[in-house]
PDB file of C-alpha atoms and ligand atoms in Angstrom:
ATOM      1  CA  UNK A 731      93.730  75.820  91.378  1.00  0.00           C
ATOM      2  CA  UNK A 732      95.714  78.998  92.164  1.00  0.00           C
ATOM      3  CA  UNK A 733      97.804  78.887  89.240  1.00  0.00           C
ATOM      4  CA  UNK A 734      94.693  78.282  87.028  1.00  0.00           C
ATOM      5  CA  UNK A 735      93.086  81.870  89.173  1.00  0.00           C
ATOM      6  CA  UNK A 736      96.452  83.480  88.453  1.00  0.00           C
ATOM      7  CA  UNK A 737      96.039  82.659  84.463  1.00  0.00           C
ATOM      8  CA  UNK A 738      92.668  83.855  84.089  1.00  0.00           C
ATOM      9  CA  UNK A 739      93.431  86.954  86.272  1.00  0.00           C
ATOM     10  CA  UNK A 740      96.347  87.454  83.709  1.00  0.00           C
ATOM     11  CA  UNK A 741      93.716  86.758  80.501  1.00  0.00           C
ATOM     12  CA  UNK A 742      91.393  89.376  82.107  1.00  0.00           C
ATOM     13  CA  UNK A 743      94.100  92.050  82.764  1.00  0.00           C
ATOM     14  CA  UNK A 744      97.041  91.414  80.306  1.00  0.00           C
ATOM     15  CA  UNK A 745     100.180  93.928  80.414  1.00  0.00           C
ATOM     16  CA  UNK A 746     100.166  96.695  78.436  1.00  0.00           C
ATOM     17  CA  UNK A 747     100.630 100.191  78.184  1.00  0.00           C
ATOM     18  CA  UNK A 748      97.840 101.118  79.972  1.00  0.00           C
ATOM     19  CA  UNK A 749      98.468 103.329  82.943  1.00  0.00           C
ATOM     20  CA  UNK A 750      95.580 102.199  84.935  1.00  0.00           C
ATOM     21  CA  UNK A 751      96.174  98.380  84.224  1.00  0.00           C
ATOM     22  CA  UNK A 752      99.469  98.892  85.007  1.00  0.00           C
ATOM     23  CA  UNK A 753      98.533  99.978  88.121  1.00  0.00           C
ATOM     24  CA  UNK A 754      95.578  97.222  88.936  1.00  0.00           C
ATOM     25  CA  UNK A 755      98.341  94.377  88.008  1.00  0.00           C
ATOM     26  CA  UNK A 756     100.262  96.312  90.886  1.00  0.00           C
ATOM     27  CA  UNK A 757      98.308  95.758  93.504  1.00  0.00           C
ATOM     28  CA  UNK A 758      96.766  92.522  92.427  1.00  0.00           C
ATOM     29  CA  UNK A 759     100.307  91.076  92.679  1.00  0.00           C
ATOM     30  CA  UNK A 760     100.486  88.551  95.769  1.00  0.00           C
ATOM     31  CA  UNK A 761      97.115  88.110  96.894  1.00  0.00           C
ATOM     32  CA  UNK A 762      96.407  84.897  99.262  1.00  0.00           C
ATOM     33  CA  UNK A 763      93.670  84.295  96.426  1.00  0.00           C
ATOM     34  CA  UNK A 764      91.847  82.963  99.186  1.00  0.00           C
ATOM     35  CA  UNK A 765      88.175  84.208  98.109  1.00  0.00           C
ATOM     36  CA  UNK A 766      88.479  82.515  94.641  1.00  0.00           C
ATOM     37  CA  UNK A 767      89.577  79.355  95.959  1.00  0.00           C
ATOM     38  CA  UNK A 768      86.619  79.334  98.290  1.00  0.00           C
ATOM     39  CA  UNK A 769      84.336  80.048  95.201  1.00  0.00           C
ATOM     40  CA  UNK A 770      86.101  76.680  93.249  1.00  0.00           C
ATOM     41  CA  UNK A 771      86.019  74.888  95.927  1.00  0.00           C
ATOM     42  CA  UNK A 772      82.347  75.039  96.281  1.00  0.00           C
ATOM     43  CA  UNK A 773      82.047  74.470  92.333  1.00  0.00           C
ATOM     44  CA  UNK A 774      83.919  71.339  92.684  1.00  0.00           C
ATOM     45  CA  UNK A 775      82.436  70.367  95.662  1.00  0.00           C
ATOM     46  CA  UNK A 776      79.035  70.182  93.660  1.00  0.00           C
ATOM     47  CA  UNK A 777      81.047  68.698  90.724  1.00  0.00           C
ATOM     48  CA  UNK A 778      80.976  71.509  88.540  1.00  0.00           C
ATOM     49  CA  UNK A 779      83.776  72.132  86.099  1.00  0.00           C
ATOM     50  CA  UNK A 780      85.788  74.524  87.515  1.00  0.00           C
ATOM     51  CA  UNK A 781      86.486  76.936  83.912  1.00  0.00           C
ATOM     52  CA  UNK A 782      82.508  77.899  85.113  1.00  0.00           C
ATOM     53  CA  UNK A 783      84.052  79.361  87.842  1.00  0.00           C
ATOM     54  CA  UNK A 784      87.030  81.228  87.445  1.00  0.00           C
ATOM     55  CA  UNK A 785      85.526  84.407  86.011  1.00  0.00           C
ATOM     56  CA  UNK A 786      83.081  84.652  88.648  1.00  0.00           C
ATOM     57  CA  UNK A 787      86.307  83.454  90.939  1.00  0.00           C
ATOM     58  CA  UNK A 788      88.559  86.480  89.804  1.00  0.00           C
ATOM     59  CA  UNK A 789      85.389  89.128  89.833  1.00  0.00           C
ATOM     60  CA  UNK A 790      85.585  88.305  93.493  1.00  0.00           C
ATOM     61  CA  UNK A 791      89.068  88.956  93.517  1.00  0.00           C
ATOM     62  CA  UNK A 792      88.619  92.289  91.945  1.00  0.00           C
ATOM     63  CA  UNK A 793      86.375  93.613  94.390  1.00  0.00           C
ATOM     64  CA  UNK A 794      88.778  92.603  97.127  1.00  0.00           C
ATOM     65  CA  UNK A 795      92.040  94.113  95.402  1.00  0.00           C
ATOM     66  CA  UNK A 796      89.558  97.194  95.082  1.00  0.00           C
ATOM     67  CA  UNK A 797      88.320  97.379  98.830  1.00  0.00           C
ATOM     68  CA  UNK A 798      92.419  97.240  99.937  1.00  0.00           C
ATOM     69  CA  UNK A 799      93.282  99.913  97.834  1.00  0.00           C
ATOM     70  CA  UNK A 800      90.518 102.205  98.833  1.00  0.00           C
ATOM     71  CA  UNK A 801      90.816 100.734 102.370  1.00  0.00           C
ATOM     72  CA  UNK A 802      94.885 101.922 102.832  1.00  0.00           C
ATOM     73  CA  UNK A 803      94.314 105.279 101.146  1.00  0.00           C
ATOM     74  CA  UNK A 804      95.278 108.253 103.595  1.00  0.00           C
ATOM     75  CA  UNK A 805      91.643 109.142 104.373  1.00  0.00           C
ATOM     76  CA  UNK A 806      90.646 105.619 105.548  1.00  0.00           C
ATOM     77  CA  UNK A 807      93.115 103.295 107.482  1.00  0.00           C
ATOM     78  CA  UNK A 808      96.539 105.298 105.988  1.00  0.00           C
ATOM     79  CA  UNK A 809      98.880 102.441 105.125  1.00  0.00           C
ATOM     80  CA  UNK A 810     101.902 102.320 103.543  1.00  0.00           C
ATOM     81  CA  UNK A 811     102.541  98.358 102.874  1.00  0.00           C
ATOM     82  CA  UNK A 812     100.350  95.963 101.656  1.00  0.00           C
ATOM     83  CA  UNK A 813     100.623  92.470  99.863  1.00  0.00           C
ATOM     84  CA  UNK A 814     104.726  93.018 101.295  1.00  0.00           C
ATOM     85  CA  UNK A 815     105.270  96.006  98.901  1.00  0.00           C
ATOM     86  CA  UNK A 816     104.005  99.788  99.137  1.00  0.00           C
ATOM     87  CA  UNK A 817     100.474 100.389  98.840  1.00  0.00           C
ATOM     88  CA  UNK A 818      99.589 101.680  95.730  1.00  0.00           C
ATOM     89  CA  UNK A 819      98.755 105.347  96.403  1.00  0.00           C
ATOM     90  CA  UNK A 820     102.594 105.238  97.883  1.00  0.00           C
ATOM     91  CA  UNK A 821     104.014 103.743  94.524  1.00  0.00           C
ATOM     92  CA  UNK A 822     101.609 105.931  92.177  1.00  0.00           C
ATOM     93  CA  UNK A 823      99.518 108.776  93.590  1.00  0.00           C
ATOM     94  CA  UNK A 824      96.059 108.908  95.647  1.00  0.00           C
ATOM     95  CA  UNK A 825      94.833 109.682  92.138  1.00  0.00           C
ATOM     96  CA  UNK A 826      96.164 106.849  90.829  1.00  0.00           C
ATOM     97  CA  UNK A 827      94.950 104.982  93.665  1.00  0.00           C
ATOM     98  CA  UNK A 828      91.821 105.951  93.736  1.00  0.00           C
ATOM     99  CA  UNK A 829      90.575 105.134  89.849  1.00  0.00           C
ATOM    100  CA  UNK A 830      92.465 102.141  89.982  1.00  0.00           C
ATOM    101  CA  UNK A 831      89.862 101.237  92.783  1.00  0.00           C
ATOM    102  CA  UNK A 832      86.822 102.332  90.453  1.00  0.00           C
ATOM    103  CA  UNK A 833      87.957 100.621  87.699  1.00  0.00           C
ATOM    104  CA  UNK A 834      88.252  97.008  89.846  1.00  0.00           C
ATOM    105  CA  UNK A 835      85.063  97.901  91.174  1.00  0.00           C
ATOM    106  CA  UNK A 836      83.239  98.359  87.495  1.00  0.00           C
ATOM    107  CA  UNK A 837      85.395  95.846  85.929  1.00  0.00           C
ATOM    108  CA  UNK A 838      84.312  92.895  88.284  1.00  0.00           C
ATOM    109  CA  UNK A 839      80.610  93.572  87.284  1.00  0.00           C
ATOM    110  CA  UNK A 840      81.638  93.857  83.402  1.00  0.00           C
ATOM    111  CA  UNK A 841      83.664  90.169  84.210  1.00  0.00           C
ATOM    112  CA  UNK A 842      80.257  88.685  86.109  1.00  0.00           C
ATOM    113  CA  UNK A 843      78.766  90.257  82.670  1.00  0.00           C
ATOM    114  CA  UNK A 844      80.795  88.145  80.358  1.00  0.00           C
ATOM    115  CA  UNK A 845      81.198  85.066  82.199  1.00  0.00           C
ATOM    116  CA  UNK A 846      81.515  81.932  79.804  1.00  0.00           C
ATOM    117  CA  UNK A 847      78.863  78.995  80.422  1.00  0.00           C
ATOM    118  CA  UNK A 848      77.018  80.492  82.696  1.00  0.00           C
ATOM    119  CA  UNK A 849      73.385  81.326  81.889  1.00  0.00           C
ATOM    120  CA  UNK A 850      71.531  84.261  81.883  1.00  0.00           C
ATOM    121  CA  UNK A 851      69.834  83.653  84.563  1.00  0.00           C
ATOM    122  CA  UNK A 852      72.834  82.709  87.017  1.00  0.00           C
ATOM    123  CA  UNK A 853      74.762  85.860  85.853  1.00  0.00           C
ATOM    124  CA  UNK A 854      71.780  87.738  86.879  1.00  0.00           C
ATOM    125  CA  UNK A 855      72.043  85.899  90.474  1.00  0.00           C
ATOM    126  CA  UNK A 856      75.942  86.367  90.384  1.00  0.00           C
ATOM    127  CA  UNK A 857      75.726  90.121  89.668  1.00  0.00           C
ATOM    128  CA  UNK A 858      72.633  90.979  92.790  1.00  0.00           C
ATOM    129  CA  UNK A 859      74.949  88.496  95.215  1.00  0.00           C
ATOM    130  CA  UNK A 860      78.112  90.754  94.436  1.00  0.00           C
ATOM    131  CA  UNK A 861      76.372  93.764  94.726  1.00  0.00           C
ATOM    132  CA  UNK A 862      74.439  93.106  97.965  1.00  0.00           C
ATOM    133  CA  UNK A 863      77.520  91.853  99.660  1.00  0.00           C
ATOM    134  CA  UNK A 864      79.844  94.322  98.615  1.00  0.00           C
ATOM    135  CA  UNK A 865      77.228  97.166  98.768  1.00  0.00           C
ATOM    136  CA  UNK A 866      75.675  99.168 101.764  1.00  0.00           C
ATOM    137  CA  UNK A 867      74.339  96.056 103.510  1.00  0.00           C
ATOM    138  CA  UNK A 868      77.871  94.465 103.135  1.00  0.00           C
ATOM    139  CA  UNK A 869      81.350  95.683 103.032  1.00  0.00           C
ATOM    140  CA  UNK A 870      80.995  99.088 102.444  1.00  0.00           C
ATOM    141  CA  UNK A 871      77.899  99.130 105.477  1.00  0.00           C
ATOM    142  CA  UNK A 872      80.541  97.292 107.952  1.00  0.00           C
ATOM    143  CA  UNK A 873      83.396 100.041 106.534  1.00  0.00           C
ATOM    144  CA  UNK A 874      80.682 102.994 107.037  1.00  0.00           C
ATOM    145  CA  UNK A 875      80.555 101.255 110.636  1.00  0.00           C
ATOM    146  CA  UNK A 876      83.992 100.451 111.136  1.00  0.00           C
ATOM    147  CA  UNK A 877      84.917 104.412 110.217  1.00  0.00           C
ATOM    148  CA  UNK A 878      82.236 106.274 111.833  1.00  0.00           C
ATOM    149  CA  UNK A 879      80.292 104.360 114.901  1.00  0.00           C
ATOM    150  CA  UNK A 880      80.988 103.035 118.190  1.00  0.00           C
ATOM    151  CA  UNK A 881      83.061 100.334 117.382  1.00  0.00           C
ATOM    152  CA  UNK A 882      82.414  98.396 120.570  1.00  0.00           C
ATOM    153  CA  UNK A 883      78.724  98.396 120.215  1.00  0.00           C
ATOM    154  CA  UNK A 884      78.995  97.490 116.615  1.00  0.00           C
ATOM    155  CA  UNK A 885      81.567  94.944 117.039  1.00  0.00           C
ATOM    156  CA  UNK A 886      80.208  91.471 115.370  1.00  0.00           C
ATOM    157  CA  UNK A 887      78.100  93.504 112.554  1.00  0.00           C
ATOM    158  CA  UNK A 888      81.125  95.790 111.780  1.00  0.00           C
ATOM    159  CA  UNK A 889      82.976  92.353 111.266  1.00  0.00           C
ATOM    160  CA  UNK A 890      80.470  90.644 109.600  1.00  0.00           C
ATOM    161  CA  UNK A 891      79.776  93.126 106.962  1.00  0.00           C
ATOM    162  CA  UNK A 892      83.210  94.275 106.678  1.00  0.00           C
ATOM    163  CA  UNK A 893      85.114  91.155 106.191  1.00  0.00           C
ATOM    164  CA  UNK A 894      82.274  88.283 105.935  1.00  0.00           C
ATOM    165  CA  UNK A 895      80.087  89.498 103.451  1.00  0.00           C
ATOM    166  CA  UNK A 896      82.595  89.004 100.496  1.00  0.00           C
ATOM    167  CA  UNK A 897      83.479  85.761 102.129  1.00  0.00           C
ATOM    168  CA  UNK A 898      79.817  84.677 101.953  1.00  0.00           C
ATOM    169  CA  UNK A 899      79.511  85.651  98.020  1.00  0.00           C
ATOM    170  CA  UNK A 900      82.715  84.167  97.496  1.00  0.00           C
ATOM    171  CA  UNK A 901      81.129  80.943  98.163  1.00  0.00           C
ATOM    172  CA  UNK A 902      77.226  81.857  97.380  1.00  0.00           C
ATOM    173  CA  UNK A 903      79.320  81.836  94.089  1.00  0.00           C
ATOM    174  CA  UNK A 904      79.946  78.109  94.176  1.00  0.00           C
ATOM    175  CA  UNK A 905      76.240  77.534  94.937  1.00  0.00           C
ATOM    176  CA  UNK A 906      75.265  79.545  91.950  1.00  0.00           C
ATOM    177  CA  UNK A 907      77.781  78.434  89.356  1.00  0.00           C
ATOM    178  CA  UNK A 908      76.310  75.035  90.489  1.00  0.00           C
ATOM    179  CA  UNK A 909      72.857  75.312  89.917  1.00  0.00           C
ATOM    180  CA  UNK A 910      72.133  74.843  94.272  1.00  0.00           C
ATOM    181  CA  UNK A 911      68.554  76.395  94.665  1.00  0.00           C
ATOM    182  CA  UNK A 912      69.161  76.816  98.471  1.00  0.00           C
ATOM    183  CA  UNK A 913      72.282  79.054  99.514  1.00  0.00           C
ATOM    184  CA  UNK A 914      71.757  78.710 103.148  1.00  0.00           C
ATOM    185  CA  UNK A 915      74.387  76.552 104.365  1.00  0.00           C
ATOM    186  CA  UNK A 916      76.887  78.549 102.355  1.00  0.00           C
ATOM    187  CA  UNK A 917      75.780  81.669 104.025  1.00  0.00           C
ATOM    188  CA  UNK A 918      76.223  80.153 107.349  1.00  0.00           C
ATOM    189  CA  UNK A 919      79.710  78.850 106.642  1.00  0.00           C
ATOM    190  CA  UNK A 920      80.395  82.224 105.216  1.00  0.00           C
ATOM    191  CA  UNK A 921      79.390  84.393 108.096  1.00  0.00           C
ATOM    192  CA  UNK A 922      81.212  81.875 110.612  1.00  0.00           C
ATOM    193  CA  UNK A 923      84.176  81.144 108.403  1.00  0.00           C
ATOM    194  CA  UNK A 924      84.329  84.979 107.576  1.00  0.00           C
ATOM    195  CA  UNK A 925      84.179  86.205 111.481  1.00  0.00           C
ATOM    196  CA  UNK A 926      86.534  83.753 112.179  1.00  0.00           C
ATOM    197  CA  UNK A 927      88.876  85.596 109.487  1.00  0.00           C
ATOM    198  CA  UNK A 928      88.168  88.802 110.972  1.00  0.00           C
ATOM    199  CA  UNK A 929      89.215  88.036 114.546  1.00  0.00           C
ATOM    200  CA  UNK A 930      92.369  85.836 113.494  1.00  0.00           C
ATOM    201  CA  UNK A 931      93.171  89.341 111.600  1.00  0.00           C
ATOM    202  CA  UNK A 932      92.610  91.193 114.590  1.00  0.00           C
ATOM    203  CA  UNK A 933      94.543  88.669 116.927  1.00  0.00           C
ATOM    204  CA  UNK A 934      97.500  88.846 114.435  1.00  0.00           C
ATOM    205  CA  UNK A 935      97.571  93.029 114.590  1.00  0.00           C
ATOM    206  CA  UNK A 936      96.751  92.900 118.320  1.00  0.00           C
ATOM    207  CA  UNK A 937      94.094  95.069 117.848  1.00  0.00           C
ATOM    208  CA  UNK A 938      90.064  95.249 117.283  1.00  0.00           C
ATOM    209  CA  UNK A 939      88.721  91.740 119.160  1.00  0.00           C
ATOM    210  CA  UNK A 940      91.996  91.503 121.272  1.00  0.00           C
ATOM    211  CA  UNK A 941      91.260  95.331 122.433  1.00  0.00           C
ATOM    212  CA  UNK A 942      87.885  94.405 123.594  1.00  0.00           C
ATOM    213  CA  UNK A 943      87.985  90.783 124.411  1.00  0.00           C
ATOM    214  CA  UNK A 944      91.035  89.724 125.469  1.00  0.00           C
ATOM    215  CA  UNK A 945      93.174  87.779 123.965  1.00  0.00           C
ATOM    216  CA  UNK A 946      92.487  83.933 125.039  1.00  0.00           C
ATOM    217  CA  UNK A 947      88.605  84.948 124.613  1.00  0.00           C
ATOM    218  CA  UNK A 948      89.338  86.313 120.931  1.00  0.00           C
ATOM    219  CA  UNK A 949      91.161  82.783 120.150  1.00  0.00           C
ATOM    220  CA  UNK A 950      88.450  81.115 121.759  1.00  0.00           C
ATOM    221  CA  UNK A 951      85.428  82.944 119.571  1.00  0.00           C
ATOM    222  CA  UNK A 952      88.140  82.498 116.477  1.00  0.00           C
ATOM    223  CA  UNK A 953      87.906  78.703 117.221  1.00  0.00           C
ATOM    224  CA  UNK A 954      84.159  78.118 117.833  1.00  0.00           C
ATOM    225  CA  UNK A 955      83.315  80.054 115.224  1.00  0.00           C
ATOM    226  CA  UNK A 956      86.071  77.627 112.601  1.00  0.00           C
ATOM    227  CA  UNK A 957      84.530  74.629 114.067  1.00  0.00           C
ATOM    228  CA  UNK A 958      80.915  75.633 113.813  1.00  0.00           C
ATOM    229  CA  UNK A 959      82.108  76.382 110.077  1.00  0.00           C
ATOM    230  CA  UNK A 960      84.058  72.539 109.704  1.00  0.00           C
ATOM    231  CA  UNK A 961      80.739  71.160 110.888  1.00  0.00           C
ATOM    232  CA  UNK A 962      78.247  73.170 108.461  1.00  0.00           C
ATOM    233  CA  UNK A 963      81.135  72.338 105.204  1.00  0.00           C
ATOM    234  CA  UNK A 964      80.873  68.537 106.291  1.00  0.00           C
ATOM    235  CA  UNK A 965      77.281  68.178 105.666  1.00  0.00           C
ATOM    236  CA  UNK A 966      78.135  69.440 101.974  1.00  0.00           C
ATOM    237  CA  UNK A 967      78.573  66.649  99.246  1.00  0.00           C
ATOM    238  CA  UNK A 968      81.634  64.243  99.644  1.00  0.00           C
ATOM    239  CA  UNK A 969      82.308  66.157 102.926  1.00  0.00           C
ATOM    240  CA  UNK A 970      83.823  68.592 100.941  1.00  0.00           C
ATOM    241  CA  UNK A 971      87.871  67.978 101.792  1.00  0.00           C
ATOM    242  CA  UNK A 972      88.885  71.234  99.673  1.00  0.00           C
ATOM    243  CA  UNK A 973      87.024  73.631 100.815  1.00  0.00           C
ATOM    244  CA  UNK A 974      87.988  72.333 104.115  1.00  0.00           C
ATOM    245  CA  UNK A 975      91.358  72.695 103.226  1.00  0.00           C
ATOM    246  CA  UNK A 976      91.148  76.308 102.589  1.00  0.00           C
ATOM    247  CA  UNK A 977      89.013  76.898 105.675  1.00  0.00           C
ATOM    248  CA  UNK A 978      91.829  75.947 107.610  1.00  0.00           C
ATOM    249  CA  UNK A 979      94.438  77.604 105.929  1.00  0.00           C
ATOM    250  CA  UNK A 980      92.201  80.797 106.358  1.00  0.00           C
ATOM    251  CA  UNK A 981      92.104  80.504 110.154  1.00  0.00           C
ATOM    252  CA  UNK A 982      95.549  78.914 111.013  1.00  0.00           C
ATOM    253  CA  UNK A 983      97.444  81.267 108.388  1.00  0.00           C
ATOM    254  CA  UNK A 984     100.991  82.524 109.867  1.00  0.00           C
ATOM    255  CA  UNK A 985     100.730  85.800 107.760  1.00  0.00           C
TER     256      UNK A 985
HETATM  257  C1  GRG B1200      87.304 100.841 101.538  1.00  0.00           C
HETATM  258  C2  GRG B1200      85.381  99.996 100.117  1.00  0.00           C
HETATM  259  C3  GRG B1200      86.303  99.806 101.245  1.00  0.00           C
HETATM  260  C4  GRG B1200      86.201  98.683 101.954  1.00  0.00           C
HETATM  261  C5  GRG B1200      87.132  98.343 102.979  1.00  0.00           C
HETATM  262  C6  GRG B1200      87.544  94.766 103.347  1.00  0.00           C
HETATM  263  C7  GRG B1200      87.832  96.165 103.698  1.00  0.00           C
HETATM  264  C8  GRG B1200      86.723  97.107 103.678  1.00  0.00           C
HETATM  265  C9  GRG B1200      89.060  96.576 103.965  1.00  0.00           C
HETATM  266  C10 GRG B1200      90.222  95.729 103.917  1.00  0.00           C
HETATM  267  C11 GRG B1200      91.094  95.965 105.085  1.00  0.00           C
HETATM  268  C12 GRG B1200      91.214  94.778 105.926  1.00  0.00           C
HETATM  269  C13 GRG B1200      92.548  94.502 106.482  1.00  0.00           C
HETATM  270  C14 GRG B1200      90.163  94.024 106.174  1.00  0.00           C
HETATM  271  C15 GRG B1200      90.197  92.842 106.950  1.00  0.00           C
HETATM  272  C16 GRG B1200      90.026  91.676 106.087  1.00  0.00           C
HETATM  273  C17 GRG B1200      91.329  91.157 105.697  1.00  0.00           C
HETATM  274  C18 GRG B1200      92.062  90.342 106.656  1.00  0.00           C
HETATM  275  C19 GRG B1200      91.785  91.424 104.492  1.00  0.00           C
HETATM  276  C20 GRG B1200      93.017  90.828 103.958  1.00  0.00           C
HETATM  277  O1  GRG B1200      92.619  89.666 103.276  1.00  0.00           O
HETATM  278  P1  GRG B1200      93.649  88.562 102.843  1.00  0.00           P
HETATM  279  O2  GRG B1200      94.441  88.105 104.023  1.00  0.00           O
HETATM  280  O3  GRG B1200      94.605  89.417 101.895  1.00  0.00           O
HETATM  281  O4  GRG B1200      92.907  87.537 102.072  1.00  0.00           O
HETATM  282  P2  GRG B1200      95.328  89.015 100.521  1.00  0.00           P
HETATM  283  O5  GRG B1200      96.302  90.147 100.287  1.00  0.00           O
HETATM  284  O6  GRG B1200      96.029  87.715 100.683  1.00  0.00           O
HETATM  285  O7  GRG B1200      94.260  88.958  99.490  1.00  0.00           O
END
């Protein structure tokens, strides 16, 4: 499934001479791809064909690649590695960095847009879920948060927003592609799943939950919050195996 992500990542952004896709291939280079897996593995799990899904998959993926490179930019978290290599304002130019982020941004709306066998009426549900989770109630809200209030008294909506929100449309996606009517249950696996994430991230910098909680009581929320997850993604069709799959390797990742 990640090789069939990688090709239509590849079809979407080909080489060329372009400066700016030059620099968007950069930093889309070595992603985990976990988000579009998630968004498959709910397709299949409702035994859709998965080509419905892999340009919805990869707009996902855009949006990510776009809140990293915005997210290690010198006026934000100031990083100089990410994905193993430099970050791309440190191989380019904060210039450079910083369009490259608007055009992922645009881009994954234009690839939602032009999404093959999907109706109008699910692109229409595709394109709100995107925006709403990466928008002011989402990821950008939980960044707003994460930059500029008290970080203690914010701590599960910072997370949530931050982190779980593309989570959850990563695999309100599946729902969608797959005609479900109700999205609950995939919102509920994607706000536990994605706080889970979150404080795994934060117990593997040492920082954030482990700062606050401690660390045996930031495993411990990690863990409930996986299993409460495992228990929501069993109720789905055939018990859904994959998507379990990739729920664990979320959680019990080394890197
Ligand atoms: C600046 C618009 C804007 C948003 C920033 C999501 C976010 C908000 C910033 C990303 C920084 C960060 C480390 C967030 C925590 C979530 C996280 C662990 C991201 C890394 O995701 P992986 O492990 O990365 O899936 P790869 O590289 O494998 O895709």
């Amino acid at each position: 499934m990640k090789d069939l992500i990688e090709t239509t990542l590849q079809e979407l952004i080909p080489p060329s001479t372009s400066k700016l896709f030059e620099a968007a291939l950069y930093s889309l280079e070595g992603g985990k791809r976990l988000r579009p897996l998630l968004t498959l593995a709910v397709a299949d799990t409702f035994n859709q064909p998965i080509e419905t899904a892999l340009y919805p998959a990869c707009a996902v993926e855009l949006i990510h690649t776009y809140s990293l490179i915005h997210d290690d930019l010198p006026c934000m978290d100031d990083d100089d590695i990410r994905r193993d290599k430099p970050t791309l304002h440190k191989a380019y130019s904060e210039s450079r960095a910083i369009l490259t982020g608007d055009f992922l941004l645009t881009y994954a709306f234009e690839v939602l847009a032009k999404a093959p066998q999907l109706s109008p009426n699910q692109k229409n549900a595709l394109i709100l879920t995107l925006a709403k989770r990466a928008g002011s109630e989402g990821m950008i809200g939980g960044q707003v948060l994460d930059m500029e209030e008290n970080s203690h008294e914010h701590f599960i909506e910072m997370r949530l927003k931050k982190t779980g929100a593309l989570i959850s449309a990563a695999l309100e996606f599946g729902g969608i592609i797959a005609h479900q009517e109700d999205l609950t249950i995939l919102q509920t696996i994607g706000r536990d799943l994605g706080l889970a994430f979150q404080i795994v991230d934060d117990i593997l910098d040492e920082d954030g939950a482990v700062r606050m909680l401690g660390l045996t009581s930031a495993q411990k929320m990690a863990e409930d919050l996986y299993h409460s997850a495992l228990e929501h993604i069993q109720t789905l069709p055939g018990g859904a195996p994959l998507l379990t799959t990739i729920a664990n390797e979320m959680i019990y990742r080394t890197v």
